[in-house]
CSV table of C-alpha atoms and ligand atoms in Angstrom, one decimal:
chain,number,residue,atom,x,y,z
A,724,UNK,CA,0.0,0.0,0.0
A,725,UNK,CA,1.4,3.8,-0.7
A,726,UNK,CA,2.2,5.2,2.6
A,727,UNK,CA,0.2,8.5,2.9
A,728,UNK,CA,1.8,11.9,2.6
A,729,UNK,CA,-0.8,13.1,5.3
A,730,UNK,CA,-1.9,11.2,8.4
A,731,UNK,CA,-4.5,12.3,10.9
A,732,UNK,CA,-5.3,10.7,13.9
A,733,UNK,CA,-7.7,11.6,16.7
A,734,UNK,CA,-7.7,15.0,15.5
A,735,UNK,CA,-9.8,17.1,17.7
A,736,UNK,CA,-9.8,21.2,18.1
A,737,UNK,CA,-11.9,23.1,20.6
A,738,UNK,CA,-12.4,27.2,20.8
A,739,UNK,CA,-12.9,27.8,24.3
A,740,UNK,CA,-15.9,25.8,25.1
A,741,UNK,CA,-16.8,25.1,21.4
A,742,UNK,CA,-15.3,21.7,20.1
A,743,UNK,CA,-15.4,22.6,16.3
A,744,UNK,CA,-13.5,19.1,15.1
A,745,UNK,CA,-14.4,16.4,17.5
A,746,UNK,CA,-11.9,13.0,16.5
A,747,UNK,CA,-11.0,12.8,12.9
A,748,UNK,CA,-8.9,9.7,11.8
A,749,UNK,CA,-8.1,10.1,8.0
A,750,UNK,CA,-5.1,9.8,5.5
A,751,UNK,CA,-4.4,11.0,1.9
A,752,UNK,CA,-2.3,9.2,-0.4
A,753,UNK,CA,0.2,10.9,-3.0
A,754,UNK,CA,-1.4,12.3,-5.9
A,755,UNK,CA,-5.1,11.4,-4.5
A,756,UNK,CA,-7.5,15.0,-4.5
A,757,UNK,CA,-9.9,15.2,-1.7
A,758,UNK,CA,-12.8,16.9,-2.0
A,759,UNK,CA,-13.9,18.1,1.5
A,760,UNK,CA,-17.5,19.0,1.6
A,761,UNK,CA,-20.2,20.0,4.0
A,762,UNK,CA,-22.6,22.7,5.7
A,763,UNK,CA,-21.3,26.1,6.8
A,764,UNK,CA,-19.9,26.0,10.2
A,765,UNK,CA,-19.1,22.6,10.3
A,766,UNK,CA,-15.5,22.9,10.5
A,767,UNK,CA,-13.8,22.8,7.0
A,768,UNK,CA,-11.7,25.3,7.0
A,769,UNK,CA,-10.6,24.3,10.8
A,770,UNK,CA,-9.2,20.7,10.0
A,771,UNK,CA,-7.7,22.3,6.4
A,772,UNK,CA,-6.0,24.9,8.3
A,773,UNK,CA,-5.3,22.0,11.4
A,774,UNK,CA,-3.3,19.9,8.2
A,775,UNK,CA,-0.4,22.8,8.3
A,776,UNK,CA,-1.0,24.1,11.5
A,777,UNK,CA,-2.4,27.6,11.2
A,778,UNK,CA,-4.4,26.1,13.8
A,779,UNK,CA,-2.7,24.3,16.8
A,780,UNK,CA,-4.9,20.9,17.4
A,781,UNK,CA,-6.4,20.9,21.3
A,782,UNK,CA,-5.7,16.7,20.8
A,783,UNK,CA,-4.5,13.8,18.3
A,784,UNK,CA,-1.5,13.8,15.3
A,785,UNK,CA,-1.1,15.2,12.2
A,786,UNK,CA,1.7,13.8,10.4
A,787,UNK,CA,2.9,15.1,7.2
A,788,UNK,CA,5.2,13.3,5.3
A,789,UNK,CA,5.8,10.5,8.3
A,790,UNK,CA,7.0,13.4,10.6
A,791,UNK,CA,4.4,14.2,13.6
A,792,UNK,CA,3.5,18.3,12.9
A,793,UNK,CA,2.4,18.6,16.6
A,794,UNK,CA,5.5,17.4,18.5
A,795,UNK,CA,8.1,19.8,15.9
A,796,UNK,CA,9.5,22.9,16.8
A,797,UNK,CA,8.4,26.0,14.8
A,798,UNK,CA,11.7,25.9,12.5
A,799,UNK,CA,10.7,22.3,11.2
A,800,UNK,CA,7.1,23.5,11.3
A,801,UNK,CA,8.3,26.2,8.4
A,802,UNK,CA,10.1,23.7,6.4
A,803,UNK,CA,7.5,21.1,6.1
A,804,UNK,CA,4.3,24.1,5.6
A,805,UNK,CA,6.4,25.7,2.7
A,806,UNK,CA,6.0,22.1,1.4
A,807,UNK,CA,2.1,22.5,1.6
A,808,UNK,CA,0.4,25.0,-0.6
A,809,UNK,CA,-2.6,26.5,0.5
A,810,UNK,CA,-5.0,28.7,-1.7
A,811,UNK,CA,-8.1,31.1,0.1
A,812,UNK,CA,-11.0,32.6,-0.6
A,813,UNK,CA,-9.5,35.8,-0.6
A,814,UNK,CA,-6.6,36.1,-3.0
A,815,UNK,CA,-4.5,38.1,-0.8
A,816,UNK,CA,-1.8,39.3,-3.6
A,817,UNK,CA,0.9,41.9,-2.4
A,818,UNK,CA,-0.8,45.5,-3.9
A,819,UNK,CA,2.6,46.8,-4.6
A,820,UNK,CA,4.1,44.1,-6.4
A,821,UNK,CA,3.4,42.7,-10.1
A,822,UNK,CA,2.0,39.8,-11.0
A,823,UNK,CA,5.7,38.5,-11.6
A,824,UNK,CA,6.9,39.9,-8.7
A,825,UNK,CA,4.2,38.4,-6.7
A,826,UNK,CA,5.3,34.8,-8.0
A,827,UNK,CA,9.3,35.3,-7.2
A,828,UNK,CA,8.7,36.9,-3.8
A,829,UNK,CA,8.8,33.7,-1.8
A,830,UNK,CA,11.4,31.4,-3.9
A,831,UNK,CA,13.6,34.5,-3.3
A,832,UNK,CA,13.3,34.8,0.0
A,833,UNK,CA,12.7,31.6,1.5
A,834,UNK,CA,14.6,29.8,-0.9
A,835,UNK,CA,17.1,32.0,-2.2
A,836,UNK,CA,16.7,31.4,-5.6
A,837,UNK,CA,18.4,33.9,-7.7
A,838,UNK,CA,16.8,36.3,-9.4
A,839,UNK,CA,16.7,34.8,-13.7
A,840,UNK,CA,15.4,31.1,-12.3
A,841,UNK,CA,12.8,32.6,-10.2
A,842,UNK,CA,11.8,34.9,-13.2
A,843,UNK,CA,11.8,31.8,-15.9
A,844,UNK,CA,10.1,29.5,-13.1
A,845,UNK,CA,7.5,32.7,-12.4
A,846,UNK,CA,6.7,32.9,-16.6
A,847,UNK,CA,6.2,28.7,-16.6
A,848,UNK,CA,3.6,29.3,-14.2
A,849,UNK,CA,1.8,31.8,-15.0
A,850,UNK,CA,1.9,29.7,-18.5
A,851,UNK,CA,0.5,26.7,-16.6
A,852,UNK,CA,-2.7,29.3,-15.0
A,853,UNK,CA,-2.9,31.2,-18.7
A,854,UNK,CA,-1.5,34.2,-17.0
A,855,UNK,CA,1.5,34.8,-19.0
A,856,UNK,CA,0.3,37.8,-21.0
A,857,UNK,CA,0.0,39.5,-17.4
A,858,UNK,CA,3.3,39.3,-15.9
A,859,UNK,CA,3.8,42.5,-15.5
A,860,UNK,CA,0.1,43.5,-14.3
A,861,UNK,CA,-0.7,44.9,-10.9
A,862,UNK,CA,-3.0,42.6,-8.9
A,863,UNK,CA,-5.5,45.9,-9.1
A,864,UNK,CA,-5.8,45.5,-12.6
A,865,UNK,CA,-6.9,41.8,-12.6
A,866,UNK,CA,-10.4,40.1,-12.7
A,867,UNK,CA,-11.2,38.0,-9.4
A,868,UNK,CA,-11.0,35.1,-11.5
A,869,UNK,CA,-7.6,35.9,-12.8
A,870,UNK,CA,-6.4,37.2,-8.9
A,871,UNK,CA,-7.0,33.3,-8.4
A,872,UNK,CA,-4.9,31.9,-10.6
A,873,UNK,CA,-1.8,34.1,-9.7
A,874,UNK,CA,-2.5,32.6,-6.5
A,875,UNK,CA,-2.4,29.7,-7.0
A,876,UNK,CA,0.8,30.1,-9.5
A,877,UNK,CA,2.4,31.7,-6.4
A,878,UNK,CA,1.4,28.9,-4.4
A,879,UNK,CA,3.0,26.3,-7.0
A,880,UNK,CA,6.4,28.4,-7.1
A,881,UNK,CA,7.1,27.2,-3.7
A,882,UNK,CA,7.2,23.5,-5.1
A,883,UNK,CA,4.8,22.2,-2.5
A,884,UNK,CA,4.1,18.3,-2.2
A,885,UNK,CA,0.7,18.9,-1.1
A,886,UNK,CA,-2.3,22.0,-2.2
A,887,UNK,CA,-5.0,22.9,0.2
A,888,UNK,CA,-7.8,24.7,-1.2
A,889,UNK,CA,-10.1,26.9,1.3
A,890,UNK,CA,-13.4,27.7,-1.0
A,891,UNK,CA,-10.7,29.1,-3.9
A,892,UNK,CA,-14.0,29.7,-5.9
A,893,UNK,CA,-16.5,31.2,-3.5
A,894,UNK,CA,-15.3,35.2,-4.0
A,895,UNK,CA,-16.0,35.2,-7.8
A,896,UNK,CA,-18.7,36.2,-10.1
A,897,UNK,CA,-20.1,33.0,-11.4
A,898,UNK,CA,-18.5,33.0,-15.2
A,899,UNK,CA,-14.8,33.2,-13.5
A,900,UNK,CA,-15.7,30.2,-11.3
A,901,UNK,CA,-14.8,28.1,-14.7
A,902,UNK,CA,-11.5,29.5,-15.1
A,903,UNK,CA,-10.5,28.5,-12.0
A,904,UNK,CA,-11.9,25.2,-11.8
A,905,UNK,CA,-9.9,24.1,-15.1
A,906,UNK,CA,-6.4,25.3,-13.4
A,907,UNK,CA,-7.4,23.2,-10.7
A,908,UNK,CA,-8.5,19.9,-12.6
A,909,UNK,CA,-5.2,20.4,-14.9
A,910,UNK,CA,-2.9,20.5,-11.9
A,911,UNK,CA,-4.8,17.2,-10.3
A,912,UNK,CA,-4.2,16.0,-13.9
A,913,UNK,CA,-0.8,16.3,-13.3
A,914,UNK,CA,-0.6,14.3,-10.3
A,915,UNK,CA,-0.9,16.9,-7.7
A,916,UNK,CA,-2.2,16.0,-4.0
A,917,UNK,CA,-5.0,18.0,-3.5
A,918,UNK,CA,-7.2,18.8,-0.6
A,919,UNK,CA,-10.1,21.1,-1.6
A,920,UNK,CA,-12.7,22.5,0.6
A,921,UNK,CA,-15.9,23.5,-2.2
A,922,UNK,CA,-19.2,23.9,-3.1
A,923,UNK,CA,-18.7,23.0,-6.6
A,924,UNK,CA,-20.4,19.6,-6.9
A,925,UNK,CA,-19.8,19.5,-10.1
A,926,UNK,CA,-15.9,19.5,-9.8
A,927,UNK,CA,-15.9,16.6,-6.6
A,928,UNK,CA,-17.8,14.7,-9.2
A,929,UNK,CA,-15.2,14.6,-12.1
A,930,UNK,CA,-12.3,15.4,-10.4
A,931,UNK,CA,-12.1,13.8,-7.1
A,932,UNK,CA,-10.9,10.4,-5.9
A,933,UNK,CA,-12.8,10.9,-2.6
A,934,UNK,CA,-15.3,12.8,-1.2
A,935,UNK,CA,-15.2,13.6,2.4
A,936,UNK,CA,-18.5,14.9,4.1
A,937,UNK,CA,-18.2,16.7,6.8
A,938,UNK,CA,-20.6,18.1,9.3
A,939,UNK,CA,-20.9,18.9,13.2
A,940,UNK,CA,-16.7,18.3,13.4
A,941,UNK,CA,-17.0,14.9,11.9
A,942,UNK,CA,-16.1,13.6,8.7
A,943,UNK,CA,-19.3,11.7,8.0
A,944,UNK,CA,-18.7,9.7,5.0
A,945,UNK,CA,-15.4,9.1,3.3
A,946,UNK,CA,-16.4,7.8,-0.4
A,947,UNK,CA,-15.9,8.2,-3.5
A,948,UNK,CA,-17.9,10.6,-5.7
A,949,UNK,CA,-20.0,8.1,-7.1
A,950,UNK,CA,-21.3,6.5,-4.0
A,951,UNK,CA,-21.0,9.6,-2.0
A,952,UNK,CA,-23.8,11.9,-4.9
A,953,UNK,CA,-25.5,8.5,-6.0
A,954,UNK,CA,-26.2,7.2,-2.4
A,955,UNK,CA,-24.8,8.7,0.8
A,956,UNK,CA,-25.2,6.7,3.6
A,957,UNK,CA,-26.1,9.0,6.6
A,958,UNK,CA,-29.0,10.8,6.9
A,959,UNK,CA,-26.8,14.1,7.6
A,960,UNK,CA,-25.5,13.9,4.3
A,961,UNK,CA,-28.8,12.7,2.4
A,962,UNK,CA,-30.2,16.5,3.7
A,963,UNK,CA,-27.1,18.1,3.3
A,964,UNK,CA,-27.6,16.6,-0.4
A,965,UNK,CA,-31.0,17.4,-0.7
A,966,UNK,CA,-30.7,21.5,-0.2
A,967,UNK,CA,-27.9,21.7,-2.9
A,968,UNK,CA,-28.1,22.9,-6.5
A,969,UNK,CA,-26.5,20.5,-8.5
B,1063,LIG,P1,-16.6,25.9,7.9
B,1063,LIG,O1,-15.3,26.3,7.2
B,1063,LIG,O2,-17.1,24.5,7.7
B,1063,LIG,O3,-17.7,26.9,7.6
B,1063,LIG,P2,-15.2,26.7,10.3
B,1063,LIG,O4,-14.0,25.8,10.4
B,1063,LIG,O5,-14.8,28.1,9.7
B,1063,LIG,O6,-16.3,26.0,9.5
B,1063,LIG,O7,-15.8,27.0,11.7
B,1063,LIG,C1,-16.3,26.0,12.5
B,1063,LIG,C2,-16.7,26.5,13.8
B,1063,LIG,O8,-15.6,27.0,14.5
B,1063,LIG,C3,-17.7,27.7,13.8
B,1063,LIG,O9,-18.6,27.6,14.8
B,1063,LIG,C4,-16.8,28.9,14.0
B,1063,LIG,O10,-17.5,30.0,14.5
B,1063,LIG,C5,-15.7,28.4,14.9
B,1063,LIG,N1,-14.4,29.1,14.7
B,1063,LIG,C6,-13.6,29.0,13.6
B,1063,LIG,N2,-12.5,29.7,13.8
B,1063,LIG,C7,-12.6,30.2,15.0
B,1063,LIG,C8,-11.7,31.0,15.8
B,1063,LIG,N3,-10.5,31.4,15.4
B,1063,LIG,N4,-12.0,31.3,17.1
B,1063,LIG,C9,-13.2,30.8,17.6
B,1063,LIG,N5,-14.1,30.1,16.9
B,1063,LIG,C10,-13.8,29.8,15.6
B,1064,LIG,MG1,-14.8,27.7,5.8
C-alpha cells in the first residue's frame, strides 16, 4: 500500500468551550484529490488549516510526510508548511508588487533562488494558469477570477508536495468560477495531492478520488464521488444533499 503523505489521527480542536473538530482519523495518499465537503460552520476550513497548522490541534496527530506536525518545533514546522500549498477565498496578492513579482517573492526569499530562475520558473507558471500575457500587471488590474490563478501560481512556485484549497472559488462572479476550476483539474491531472474545501459539486464529481462529508466536526462519509452523490449513507449527508443545487 502507498504510505500517505498526510496522516490524521484523533484529531480534535476546541475554541474555548466550542469543540469545532471532534476525532477525525483520516489519511491521503500521493497524488489522490480530496474533495472536503459539508454545511457552513461545520469545521472545514478548521481541519484544512489543522493539516499545516495555522491552527494548533487541542488533541490527536497530524503527520505530514511521516513526521508528527504537533511534536516539531516552529523551525521544522516552516520547512514542512512551505512544502504545503494553500490557496483562500480571498486572494491576498501583495498591492505593490506585479503579478511577476508576486510569484518570485517567496522562492527569493525563502529559498534563495536567484533572481533569472525565479523569473523563468515565475513565466512557466503563469503559463501553466494562462496568465502569462500578465506578468507585469498589478493585482488591481486583474479580474477576481484571474487574482485566483496568480495565487495559485504563487502557491505552485514554492514546489509544495501537497495543495490545500479553502473555498478558492467562492469570492467570484459565477463566469470566473470556470477559469478557475480548469487550473485546478489540470494540476490534479498532473498528479498533484490535492485537498479542496468547495461547493462545486460539479468538480468533486469529475475530479475527485474521494469525497469527504463533513458536518458537526466529523467527517461523516469518506467515499468516493460516485457513491458519495448517488447514495450517501447517513442521513446528515442525504439533507445536506437534498438542499444543494446540482
Ligand atoms: P466551515 O469552514 O465549515 O464553515 P469553520 O471551520 O470556519 O467552518 O468553523 C467551524 C466553527 O468554528 C464555527 O462555529 C466557527 O465559529 C468556529 N471558529 C472558527 N474559527 C474560530 C476561531 N479562530 N475562534 C473561535 N471560533 C472559531
Ligand atoms: Mg470555511
Amino acid at each position: 500500500m502507498t504510505k500517505p503523505i498526510i496522516e490524521v489521527k484523533d484529531l480534535a480542536k476546541n475554541f474555548g468551550k466550542n469543540q469545532v473538530l471532534k476525532d477525525i482519523t483520516e489519511q491521503v495518499t500521493p497524488g489522490q484529490v480530496i474533495v472536503v465537503i459539508g454545511p457552513s460552520g461545520s469545521g472545514k476550513s478548521t481541519f484544512l488549516r489543522c493539516l499545516n497548522l495555522l491552527e494548533t490541534p487541542t488533541s490527536g496527530e497530524v503527520d505530514f510526510a511521516g513526521e508528527n506536525l504537533t511534536t516539531l518545533d516552529t523551525k521544522r514546522v516552516n520547512e514542512l508548511r512551505e512544502q504545503m500549498g494553500m490557496v483562500f477565498q480571498s486572494f491576498n496578492l501583495f498591492p505593490n508588487m506585479t503579478v511577476l513579482e508576486n510569484i518570485k517573492l517567496a522562492p527569493m526569499k525563502v529559498k534563495h533562488m536567484d533572481d533569472a530562475t525565479a523569473t523563468k520558473r515565475a513565466h512557466e507558471l503563469l503559463k501553466q494558469v494562462n496568465l502569462d500575457d500578465h506578468a507585469d500587471a498589478f493585482p488591481a488590474s486583474l479580474s477576481g477570477g484571474q487574482a485566483q490563478r496568480v495565487a495559485i501560481a504563487r502557491s505552485l512556485a514554492m514546489d509544495p508536495k501537497v495543495m490545500l484549497f479553502d473555498e478558492p472559488t467562492s469570492a467570484l462572479d459565477p463566469e470566473m468560477v470556470g477559469e478557475v476550476l480548469s487550473v485546478m483539474q489540470q494540476l490534479a491531472e498532473q498528479g498533484m495531492t490535492m485537498v479542496v474545501v468547495t461547493h462545486e459539486m460539479g468538480f468533486a464529481k469529475s475530479v475527485a478520488d474521494r469525497v469527504w462529508f463533513m458536518a458537526d466536526g466529523f467527517i461523516q462519509e469518506n467515499s468516493t464521488p460516485d457513491d458519495f452523490f448517488s447514495n450517501p449513507q447517513t442521513e446528515r449527508a442525504q439533507d445536506f444533499l437534498s438542499k444543494i443545487l446540482m
